[in-house]
PDB file of C-alpha atoms (C1' of nucleotides) in Angstrom:
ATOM      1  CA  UNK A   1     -59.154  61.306 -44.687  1.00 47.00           C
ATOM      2  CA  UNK A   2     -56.255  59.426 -43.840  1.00 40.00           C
ATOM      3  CA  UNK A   3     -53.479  62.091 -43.287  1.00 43.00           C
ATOM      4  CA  UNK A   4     -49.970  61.512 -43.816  1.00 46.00           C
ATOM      5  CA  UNK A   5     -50.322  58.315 -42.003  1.00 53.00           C
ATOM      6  CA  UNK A   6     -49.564  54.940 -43.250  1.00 66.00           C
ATOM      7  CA  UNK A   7     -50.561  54.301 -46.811  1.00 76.00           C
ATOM      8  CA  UNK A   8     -50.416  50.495 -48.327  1.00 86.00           C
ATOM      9  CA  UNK A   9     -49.566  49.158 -51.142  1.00 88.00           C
ATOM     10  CA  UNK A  10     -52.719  46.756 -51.895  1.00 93.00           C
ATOM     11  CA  UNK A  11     -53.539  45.332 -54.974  1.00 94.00           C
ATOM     12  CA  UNK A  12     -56.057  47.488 -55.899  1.00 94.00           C
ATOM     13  CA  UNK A  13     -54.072  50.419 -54.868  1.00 94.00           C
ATOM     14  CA  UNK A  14     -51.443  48.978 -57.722  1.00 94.00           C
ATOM     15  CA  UNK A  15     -54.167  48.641 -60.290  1.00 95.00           C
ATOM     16  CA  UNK A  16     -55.570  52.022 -59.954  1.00 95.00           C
ATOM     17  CA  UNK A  17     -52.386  53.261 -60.241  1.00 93.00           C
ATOM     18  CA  UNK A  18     -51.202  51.307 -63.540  1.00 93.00           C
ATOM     19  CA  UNK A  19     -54.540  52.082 -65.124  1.00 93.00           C
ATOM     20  CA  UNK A  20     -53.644  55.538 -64.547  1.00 91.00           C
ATOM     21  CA  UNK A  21     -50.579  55.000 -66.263  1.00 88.00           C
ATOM     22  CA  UNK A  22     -52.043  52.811 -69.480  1.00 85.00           C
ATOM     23  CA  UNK A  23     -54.119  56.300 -70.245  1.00 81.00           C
ATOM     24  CA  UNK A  24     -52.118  59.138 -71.887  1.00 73.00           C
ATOM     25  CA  UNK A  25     -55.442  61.498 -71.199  1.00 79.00           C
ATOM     26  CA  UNK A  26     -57.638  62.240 -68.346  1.00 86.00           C
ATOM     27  CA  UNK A  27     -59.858  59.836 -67.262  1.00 91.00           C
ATOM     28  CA  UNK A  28     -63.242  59.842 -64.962  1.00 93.00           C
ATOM     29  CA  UNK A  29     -63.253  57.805 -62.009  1.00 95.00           C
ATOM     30  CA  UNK A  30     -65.684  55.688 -63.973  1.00 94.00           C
ATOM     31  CA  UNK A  31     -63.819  55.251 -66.312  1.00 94.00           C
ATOM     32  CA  UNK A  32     -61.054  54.252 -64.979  1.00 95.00           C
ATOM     33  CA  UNK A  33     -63.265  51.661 -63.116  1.00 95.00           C
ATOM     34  CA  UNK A  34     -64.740  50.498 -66.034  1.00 94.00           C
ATOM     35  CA  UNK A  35     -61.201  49.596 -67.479  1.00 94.00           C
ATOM     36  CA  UNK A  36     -60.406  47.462 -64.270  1.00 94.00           C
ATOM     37  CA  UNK A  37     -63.315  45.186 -64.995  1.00 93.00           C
ATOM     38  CA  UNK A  38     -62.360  44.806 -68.287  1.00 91.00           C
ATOM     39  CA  UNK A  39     -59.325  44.090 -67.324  1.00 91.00           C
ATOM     40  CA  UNK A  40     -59.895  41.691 -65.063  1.00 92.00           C
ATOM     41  CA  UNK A  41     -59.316  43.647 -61.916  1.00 92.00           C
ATOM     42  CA  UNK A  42     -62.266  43.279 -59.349  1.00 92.00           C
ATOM     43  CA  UNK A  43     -62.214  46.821 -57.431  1.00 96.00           C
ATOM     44  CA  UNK A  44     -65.149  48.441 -55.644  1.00 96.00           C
ATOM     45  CA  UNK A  45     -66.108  52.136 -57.258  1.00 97.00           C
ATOM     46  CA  UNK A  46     -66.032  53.798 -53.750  1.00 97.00           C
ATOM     47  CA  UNK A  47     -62.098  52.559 -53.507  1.00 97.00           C
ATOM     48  CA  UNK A  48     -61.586  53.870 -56.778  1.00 97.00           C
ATOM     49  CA  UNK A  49     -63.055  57.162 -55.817  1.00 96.00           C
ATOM     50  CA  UNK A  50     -61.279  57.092 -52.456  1.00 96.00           C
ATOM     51  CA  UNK A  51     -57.529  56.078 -53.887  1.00 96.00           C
ATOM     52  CA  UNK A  52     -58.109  58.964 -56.709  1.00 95.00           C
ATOM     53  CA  UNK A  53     -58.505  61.610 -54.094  1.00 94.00           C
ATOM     54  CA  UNK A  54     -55.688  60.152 -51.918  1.00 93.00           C
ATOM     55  CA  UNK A  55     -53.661  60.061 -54.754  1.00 91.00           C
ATOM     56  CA  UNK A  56     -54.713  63.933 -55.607  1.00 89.00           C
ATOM     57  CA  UNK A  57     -54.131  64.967 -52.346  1.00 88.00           C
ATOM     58  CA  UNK A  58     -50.768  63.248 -52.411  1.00 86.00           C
ATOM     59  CA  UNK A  59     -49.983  65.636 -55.534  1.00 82.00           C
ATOM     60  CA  UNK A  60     -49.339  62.249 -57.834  1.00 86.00           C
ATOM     61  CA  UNK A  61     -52.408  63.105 -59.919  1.00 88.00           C
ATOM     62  CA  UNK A  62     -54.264  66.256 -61.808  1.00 84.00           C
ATOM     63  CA  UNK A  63     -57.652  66.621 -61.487  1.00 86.00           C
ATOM     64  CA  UNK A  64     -59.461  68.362 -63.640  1.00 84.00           C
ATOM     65  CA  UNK A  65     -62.928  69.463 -63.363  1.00 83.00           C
ATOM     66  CA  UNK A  66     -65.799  69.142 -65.929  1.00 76.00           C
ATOM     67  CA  UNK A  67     -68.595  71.043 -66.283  1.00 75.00           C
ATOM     68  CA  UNK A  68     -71.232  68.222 -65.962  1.00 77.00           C
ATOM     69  CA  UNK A  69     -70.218  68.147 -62.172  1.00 80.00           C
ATOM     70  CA  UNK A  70     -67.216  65.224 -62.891  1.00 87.00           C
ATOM     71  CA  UNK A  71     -63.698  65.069 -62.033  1.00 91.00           C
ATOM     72  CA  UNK A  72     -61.094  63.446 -64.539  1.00 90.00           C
ATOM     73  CA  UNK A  73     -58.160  62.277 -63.203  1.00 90.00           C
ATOM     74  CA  UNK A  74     -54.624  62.120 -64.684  1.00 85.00           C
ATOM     75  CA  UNK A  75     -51.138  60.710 -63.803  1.00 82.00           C
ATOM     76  CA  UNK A  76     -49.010  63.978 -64.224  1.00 70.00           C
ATOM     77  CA  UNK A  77     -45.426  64.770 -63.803  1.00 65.00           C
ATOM     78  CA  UNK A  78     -44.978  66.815 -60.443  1.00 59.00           C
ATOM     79  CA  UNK A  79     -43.789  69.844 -62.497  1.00 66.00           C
ATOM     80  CA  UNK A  80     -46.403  72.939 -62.330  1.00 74.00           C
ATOM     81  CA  UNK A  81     -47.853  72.845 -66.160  1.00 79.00           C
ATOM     82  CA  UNK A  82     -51.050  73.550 -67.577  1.00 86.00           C
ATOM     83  CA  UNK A  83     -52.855  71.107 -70.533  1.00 84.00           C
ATOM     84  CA  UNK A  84     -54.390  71.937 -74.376  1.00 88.00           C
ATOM     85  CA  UNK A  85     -57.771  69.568 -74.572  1.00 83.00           C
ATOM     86  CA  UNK A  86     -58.993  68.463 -77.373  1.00 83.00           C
ATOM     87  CA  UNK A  87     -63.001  68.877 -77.381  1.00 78.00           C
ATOM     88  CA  UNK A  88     -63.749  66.754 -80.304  1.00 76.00           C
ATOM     89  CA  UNK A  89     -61.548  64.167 -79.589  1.00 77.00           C
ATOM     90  CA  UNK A  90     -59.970  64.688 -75.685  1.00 74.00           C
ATOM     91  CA  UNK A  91     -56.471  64.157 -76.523  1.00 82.00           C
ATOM     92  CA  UNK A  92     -54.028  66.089 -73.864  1.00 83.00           C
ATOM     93  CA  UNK A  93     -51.332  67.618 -74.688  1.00 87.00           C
ATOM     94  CA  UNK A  94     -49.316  69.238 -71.461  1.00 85.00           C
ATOM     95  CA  UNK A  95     -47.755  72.365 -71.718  1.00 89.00           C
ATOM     96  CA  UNK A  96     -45.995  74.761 -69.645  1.00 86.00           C
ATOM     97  CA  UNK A  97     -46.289  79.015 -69.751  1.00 82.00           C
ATOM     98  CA  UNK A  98     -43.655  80.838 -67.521  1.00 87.00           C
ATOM     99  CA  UNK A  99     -45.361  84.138 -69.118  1.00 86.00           C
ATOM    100  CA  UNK A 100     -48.447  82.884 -67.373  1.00 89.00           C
ATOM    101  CA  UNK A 101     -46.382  82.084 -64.167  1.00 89.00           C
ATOM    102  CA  UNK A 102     -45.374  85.364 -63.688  1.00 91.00           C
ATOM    103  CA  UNK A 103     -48.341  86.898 -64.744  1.00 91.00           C
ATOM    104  CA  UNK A 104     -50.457  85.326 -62.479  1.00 92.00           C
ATOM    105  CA  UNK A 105     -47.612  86.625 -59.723  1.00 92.00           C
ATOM    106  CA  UNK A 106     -47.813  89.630 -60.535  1.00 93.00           C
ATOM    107  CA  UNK A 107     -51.742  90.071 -60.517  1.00 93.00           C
ATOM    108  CA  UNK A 108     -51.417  88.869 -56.960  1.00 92.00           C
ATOM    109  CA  UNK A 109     -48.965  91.244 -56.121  1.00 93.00           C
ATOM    110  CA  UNK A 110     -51.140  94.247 -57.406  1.00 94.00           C
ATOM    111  CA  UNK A 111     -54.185  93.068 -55.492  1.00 94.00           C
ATOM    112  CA  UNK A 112     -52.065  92.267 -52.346  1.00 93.00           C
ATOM    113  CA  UNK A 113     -53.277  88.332 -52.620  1.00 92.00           C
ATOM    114  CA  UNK A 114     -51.200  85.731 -50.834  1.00 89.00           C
ATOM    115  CA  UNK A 115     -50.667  82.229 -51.366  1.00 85.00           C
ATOM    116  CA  UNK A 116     -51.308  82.133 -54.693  1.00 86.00           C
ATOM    117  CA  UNK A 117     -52.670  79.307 -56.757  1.00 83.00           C
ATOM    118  CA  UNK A 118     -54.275  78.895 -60.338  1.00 85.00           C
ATOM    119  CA  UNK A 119     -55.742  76.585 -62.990  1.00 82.00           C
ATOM    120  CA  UNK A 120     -55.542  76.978 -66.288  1.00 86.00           C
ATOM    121  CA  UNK A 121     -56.515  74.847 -68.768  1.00 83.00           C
ATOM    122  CA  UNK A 122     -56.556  75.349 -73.259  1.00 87.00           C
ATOM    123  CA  UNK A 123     -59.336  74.069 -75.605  1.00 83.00           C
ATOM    124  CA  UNK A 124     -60.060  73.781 -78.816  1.00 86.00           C
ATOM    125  CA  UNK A 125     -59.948  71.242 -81.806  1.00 86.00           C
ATOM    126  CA  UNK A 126     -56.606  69.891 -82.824  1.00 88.00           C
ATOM    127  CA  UNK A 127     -55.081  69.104 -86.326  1.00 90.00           C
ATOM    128  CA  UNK A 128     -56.522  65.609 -86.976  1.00 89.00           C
ATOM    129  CA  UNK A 129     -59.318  66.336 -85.418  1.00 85.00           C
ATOM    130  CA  UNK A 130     -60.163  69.271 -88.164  1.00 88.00           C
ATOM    131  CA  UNK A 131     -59.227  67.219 -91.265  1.00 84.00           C
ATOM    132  CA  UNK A 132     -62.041  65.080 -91.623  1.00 73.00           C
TER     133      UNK A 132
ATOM    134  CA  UNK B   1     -82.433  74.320 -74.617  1.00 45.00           C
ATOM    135  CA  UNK B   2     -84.793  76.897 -75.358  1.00 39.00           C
ATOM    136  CA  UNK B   3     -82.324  78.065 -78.835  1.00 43.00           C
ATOM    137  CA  UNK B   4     -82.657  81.671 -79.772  1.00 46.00           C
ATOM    138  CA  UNK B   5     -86.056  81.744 -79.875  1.00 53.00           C
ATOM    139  CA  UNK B   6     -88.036  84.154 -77.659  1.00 66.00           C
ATOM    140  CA  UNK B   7     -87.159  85.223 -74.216  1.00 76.00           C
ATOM    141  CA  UNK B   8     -89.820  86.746 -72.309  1.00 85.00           C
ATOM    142  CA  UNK B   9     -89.344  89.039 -69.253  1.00 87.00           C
ATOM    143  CA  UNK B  10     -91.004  87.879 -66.079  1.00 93.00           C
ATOM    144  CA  UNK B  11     -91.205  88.739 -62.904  1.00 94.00           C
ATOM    145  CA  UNK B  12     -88.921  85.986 -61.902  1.00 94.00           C
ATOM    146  CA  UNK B  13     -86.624  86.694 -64.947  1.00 94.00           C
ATOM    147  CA  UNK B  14     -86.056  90.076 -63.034  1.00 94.00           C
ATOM    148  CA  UNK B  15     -85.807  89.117 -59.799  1.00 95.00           C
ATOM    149  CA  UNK B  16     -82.737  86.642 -60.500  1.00 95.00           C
ATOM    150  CA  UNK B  17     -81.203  89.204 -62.571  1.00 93.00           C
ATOM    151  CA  UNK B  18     -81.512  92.206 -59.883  1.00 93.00           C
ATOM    152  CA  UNK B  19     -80.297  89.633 -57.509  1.00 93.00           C
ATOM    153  CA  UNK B  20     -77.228  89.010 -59.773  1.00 91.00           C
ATOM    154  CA  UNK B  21     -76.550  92.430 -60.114  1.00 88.00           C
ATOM    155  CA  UNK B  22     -77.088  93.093 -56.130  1.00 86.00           C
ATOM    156  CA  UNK B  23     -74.213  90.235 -55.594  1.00 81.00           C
ATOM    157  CA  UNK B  24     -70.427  91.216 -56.336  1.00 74.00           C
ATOM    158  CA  UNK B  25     -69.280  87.536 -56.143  1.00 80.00           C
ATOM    159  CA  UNK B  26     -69.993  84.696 -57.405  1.00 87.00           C
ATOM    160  CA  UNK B  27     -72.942  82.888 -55.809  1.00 92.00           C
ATOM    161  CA  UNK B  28     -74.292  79.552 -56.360  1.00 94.00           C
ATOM    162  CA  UNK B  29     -77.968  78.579 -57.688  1.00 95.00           C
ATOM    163  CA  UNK B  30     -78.824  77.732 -54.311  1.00 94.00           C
ATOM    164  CA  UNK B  31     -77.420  80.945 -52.849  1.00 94.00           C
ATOM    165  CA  UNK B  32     -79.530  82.736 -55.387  1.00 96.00           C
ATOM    166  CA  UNK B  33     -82.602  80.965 -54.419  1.00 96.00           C
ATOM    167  CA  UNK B  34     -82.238  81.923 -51.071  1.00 95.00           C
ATOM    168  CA  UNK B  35     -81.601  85.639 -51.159  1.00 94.00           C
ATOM    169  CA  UNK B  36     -84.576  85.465 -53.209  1.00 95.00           C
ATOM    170  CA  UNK B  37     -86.501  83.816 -50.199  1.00 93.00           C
ATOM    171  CA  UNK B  38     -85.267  86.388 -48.364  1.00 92.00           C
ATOM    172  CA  UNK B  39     -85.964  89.197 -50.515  1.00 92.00           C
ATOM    173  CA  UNK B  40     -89.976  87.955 -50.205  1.00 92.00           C
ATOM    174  CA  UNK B  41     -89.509  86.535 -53.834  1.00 91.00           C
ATOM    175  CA  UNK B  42     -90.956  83.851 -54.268  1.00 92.00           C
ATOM    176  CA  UNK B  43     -88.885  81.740 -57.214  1.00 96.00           C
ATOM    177  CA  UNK B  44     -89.056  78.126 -56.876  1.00 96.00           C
ATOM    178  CA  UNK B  45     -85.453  76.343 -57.223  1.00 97.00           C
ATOM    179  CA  UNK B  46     -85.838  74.889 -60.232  1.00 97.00           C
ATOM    180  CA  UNK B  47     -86.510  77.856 -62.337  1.00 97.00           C
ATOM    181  CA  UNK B  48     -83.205  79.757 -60.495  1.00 97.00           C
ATOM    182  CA  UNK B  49     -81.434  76.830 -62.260  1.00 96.00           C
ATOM    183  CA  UNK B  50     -82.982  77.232 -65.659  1.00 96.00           C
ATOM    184  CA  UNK B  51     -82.670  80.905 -65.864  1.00 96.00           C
ATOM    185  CA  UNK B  52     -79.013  80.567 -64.918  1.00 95.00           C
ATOM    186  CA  UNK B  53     -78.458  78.099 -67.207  1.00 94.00           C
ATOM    187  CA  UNK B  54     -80.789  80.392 -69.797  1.00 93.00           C
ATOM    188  CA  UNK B  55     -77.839  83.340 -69.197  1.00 91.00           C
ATOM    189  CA  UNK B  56     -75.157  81.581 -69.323  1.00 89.00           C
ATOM    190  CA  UNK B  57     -76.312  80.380 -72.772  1.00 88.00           C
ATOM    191  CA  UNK B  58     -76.443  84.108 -73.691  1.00 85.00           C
ATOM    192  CA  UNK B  59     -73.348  84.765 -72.321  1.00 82.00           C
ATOM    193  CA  UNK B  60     -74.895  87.164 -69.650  1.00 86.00           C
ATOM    194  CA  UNK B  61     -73.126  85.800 -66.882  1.00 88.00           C
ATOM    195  CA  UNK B  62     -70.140  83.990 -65.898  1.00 85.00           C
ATOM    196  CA  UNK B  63     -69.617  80.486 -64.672  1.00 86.00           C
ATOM    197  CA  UNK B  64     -66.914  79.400 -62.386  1.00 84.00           C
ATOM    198  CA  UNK B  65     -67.257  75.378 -61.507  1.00 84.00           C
ATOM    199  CA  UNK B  66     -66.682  74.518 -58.081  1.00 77.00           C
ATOM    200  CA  UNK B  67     -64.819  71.556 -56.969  1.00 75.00           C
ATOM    201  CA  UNK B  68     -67.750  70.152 -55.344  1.00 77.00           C
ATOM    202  CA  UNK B  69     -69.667  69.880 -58.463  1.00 79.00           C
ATOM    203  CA  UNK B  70     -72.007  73.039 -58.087  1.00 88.00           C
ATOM    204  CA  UNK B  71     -71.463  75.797 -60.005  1.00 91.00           C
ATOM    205  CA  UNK B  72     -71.005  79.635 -59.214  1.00 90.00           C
ATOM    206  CA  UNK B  73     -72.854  82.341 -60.951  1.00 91.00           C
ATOM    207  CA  UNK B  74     -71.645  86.212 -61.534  1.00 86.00           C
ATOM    208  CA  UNK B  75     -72.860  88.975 -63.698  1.00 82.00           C
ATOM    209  CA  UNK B  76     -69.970  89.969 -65.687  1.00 72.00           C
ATOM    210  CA  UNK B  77     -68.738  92.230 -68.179  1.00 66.00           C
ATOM    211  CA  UNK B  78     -69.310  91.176 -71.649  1.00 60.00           C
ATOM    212  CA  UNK B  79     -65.373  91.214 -72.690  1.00 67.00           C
ATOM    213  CA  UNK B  80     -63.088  88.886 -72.018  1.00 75.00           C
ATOM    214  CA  UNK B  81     -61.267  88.502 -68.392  1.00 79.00           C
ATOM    215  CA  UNK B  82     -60.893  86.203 -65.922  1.00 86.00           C
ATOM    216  CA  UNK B  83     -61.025  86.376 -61.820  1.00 84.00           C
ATOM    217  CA  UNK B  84     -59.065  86.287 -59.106  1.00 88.00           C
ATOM    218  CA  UNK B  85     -60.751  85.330 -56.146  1.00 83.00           C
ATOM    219  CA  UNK B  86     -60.206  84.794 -52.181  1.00 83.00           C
ATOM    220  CA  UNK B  87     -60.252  81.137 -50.996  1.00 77.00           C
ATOM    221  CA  UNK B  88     -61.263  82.648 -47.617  1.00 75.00           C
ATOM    222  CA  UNK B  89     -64.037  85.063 -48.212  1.00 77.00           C
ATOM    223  CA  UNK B  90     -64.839  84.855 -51.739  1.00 73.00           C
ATOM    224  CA  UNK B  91     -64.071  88.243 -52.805  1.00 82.00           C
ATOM    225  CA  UNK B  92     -63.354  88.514 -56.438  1.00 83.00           C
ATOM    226  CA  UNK B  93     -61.599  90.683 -58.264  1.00 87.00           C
ATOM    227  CA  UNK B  94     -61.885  90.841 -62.098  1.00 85.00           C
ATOM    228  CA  UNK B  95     -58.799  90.738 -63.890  1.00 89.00           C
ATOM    229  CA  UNK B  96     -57.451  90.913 -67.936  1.00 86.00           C
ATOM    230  CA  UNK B  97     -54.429  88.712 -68.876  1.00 83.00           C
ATOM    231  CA  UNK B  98     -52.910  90.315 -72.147  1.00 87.00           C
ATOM    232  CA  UNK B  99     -49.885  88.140 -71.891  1.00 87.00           C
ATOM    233  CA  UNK B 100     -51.701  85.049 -71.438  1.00 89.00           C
ATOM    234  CA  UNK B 101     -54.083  85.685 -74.291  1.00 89.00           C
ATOM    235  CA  UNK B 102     -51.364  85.491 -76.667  1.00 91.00           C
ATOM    236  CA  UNK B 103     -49.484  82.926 -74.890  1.00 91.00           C
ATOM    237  CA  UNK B 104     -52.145  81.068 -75.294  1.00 92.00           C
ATOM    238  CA  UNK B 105     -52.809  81.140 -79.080  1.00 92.00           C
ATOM    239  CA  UNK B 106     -48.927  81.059 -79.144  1.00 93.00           C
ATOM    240  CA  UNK B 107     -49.331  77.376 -77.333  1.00 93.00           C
ATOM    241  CA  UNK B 108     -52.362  76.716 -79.850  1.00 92.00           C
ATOM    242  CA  UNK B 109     -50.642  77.599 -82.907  1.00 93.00           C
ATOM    243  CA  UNK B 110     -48.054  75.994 -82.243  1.00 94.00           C
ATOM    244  CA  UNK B 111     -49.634  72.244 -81.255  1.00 94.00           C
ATOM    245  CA  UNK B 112     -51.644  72.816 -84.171  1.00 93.00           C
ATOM    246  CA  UNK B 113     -55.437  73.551 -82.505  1.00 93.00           C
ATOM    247  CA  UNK B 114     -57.725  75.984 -83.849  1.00 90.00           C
ATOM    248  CA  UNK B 115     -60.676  77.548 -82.064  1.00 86.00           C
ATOM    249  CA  UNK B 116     -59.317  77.846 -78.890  1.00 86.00           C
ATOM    250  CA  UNK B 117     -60.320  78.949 -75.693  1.00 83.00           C
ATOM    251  CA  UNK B 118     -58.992  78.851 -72.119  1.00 85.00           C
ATOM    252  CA  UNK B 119     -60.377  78.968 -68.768  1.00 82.00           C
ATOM    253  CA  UNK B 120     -58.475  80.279 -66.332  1.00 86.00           C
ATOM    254  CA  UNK B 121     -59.058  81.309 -62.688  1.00 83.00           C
ATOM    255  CA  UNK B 122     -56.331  82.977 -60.234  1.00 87.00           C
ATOM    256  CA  UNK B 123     -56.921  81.537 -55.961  1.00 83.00           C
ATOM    257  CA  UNK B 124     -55.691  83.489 -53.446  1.00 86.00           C
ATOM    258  CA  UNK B 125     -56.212  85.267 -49.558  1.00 86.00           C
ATOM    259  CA  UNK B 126     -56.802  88.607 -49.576  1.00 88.00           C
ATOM    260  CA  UNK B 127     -55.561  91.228 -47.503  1.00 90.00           C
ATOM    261  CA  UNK B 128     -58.494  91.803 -45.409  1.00 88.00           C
ATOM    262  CA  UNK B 129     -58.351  88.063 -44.662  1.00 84.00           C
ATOM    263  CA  UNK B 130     -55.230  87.511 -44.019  1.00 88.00           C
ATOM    264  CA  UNK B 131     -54.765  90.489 -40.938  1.00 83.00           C
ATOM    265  CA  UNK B 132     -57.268  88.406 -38.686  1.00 73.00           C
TER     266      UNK B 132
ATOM    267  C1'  DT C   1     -53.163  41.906 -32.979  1.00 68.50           C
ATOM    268  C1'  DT C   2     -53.662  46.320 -34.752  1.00 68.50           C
ATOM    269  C1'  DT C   3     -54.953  49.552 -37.973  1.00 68.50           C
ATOM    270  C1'  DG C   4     -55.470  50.940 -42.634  1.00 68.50           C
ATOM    271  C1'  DT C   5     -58.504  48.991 -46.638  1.00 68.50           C
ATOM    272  C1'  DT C   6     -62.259  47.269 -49.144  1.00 68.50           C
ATOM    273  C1'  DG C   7     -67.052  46.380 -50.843  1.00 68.50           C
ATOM    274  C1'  DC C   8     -71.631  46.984 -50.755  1.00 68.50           C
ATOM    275  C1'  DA C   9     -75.468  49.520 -50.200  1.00 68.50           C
ATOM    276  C1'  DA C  10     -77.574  53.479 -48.422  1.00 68.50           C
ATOM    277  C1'  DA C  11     -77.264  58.257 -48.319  1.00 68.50           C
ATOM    278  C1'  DT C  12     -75.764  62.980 -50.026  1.00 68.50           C
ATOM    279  C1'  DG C  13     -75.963  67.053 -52.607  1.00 68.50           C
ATOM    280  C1'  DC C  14     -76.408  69.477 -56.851  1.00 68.50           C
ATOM    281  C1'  DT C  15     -78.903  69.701 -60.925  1.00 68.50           C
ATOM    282  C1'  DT C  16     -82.380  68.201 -64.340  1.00 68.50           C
ATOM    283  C1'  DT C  17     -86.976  66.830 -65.900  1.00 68.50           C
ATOM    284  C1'  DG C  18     -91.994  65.487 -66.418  1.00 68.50           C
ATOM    285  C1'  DC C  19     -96.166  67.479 -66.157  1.00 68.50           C
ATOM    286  C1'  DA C  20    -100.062  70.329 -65.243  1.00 68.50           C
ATOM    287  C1'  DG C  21    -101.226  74.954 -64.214  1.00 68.50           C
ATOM    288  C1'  DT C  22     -99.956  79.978 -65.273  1.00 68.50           C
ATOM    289  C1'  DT C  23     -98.805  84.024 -67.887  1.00 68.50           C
ATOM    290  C1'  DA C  24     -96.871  87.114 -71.435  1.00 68.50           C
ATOM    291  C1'  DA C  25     -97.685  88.287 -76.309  1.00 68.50           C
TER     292       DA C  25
ATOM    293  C1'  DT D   1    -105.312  81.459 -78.137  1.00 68.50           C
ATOM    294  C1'  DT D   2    -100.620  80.008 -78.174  1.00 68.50           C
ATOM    295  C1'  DA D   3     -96.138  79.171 -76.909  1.00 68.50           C
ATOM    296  C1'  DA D   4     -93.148  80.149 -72.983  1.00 68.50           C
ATOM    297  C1'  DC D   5     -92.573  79.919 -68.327  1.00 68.50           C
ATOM    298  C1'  DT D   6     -93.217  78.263 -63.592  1.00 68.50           C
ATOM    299  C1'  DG D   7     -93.529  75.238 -59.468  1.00 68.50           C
ATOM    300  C1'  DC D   8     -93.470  70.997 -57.409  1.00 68.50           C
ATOM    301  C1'  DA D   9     -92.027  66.689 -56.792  1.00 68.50           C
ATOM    302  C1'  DA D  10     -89.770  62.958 -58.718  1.00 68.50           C
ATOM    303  C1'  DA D  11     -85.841  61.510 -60.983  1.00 68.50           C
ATOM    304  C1'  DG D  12     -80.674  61.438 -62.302  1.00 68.50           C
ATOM    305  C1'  DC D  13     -75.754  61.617 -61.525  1.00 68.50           C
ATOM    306  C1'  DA D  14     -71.392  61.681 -59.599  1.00 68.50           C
ATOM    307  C1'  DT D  15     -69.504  61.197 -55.310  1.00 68.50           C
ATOM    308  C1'  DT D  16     -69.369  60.132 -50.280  1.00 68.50           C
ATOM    309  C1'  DT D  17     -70.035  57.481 -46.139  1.00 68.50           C
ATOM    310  C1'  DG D  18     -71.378  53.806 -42.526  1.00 68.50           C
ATOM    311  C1'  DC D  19     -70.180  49.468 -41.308  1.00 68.50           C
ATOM    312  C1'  DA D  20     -68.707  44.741 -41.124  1.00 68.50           C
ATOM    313  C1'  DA D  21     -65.419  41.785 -43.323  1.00 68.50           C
ATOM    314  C1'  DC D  22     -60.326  41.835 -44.754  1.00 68.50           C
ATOM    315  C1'  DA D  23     -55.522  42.069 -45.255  1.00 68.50           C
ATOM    316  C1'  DA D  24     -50.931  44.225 -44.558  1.00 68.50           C
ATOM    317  C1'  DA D  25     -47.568  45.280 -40.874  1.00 68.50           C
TER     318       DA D  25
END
DNA sequence: TTTGTTGCAAATGCTTTGCAGTTAA
DNA sequence: TTAACTGCAAAGCATTTGCAACAAA
């Protein structure tokens, strides 16, 4: 739990943070170790866990969580947004609802909740998926 | 993985589903387990799991995943809703999102995914916990 | 030098499973 | 009797943590 103290740039910090970056969909903190060592990069699996949750805490990643217990991790733009999954094939697609925004405002508002958060997240089986 | 094949009503059975009924939130296995213990029931841990895991099959109850990988229980109404619960006390409320049900086919039609389903979940403090 | 970082291995914590004994049908 | 169900204890997993060696500032 390093606060807002003094984070460094290390080398595995960097790779972490470009393997994040190679992936266009979520990724397990496994797996995202796994492609370091294929890659070349030597990097402990606690300091991938650890750098994953200091990156999520620093808001420059998404976590989402599965259902077998697992969190997958994703580099995300810092926009608020929501993403479709793919279950056959786990392609993300990122997508944004203002209707859902508000919504979800407005349900707080009626139940006098404060602070206000959600997660949302879309499934189902996309086009290319369903062809063959 | 017991398919559809014969459930049969035992004591145990019973006493997990009263205590489901008794609760208002969501509760974990383990929580389960022990108002059972409480309760004089005597249900060993394991079979708390596999029921739960037995009704959520059946669609019966509810499951909300927690970040710590454990996963929360709730007897719930058969139609579709989702919750909006207090990050301080865990009070939930149940909630229906007309406007996001058809944003979200909306989203799915229009990315081209068919059979799709969203889980959604609204965090919040509550009134009650937010006077103290 | 100082303090955040890393790796390894041990330790957690939740959930699942193997197996023999138990019980509903 | 038979097929489910149960309990216990032993795995299984993903994730976390203690600690000594390291590296950036």
């Amino acid at each position: 739990m390093s606060e807002s103290s003094t984070l460094r740039p290390t080398r595995q910090r960097r790779a972490i943070t470009e393997a994040l970056a190679g992936a266009s969909d979520f990724q397990s903190a496994q797996d995202i170790h796994d492609s370091l060592r294929q890659a070349g990069e030597k990097v402990g699996l606690a300091t991938v866990y650890r750098t994953l949750q200091a990156m999520a805490d620093a808001g420059e990643v998404d976590v989402l969580q599965g259902s077998g217990g697992e969190s997958a991790y994703r580099r995300c733009s810092t926009h608020h947004h929501h993403h479709l999954v793919c279950r056959s094939c786990g392609r993300t697609v990122e997508v944004t609802g203002p209707a859902v925004e508000s919504w979800a405002e407005a349900v707080a508002r009626d139940h006098d909740f404060a602070e206000v958060s959600h997660s949302l997240e879309l499934f189902g089986i996309c086009a290319d998926c369903r062809q063959q």
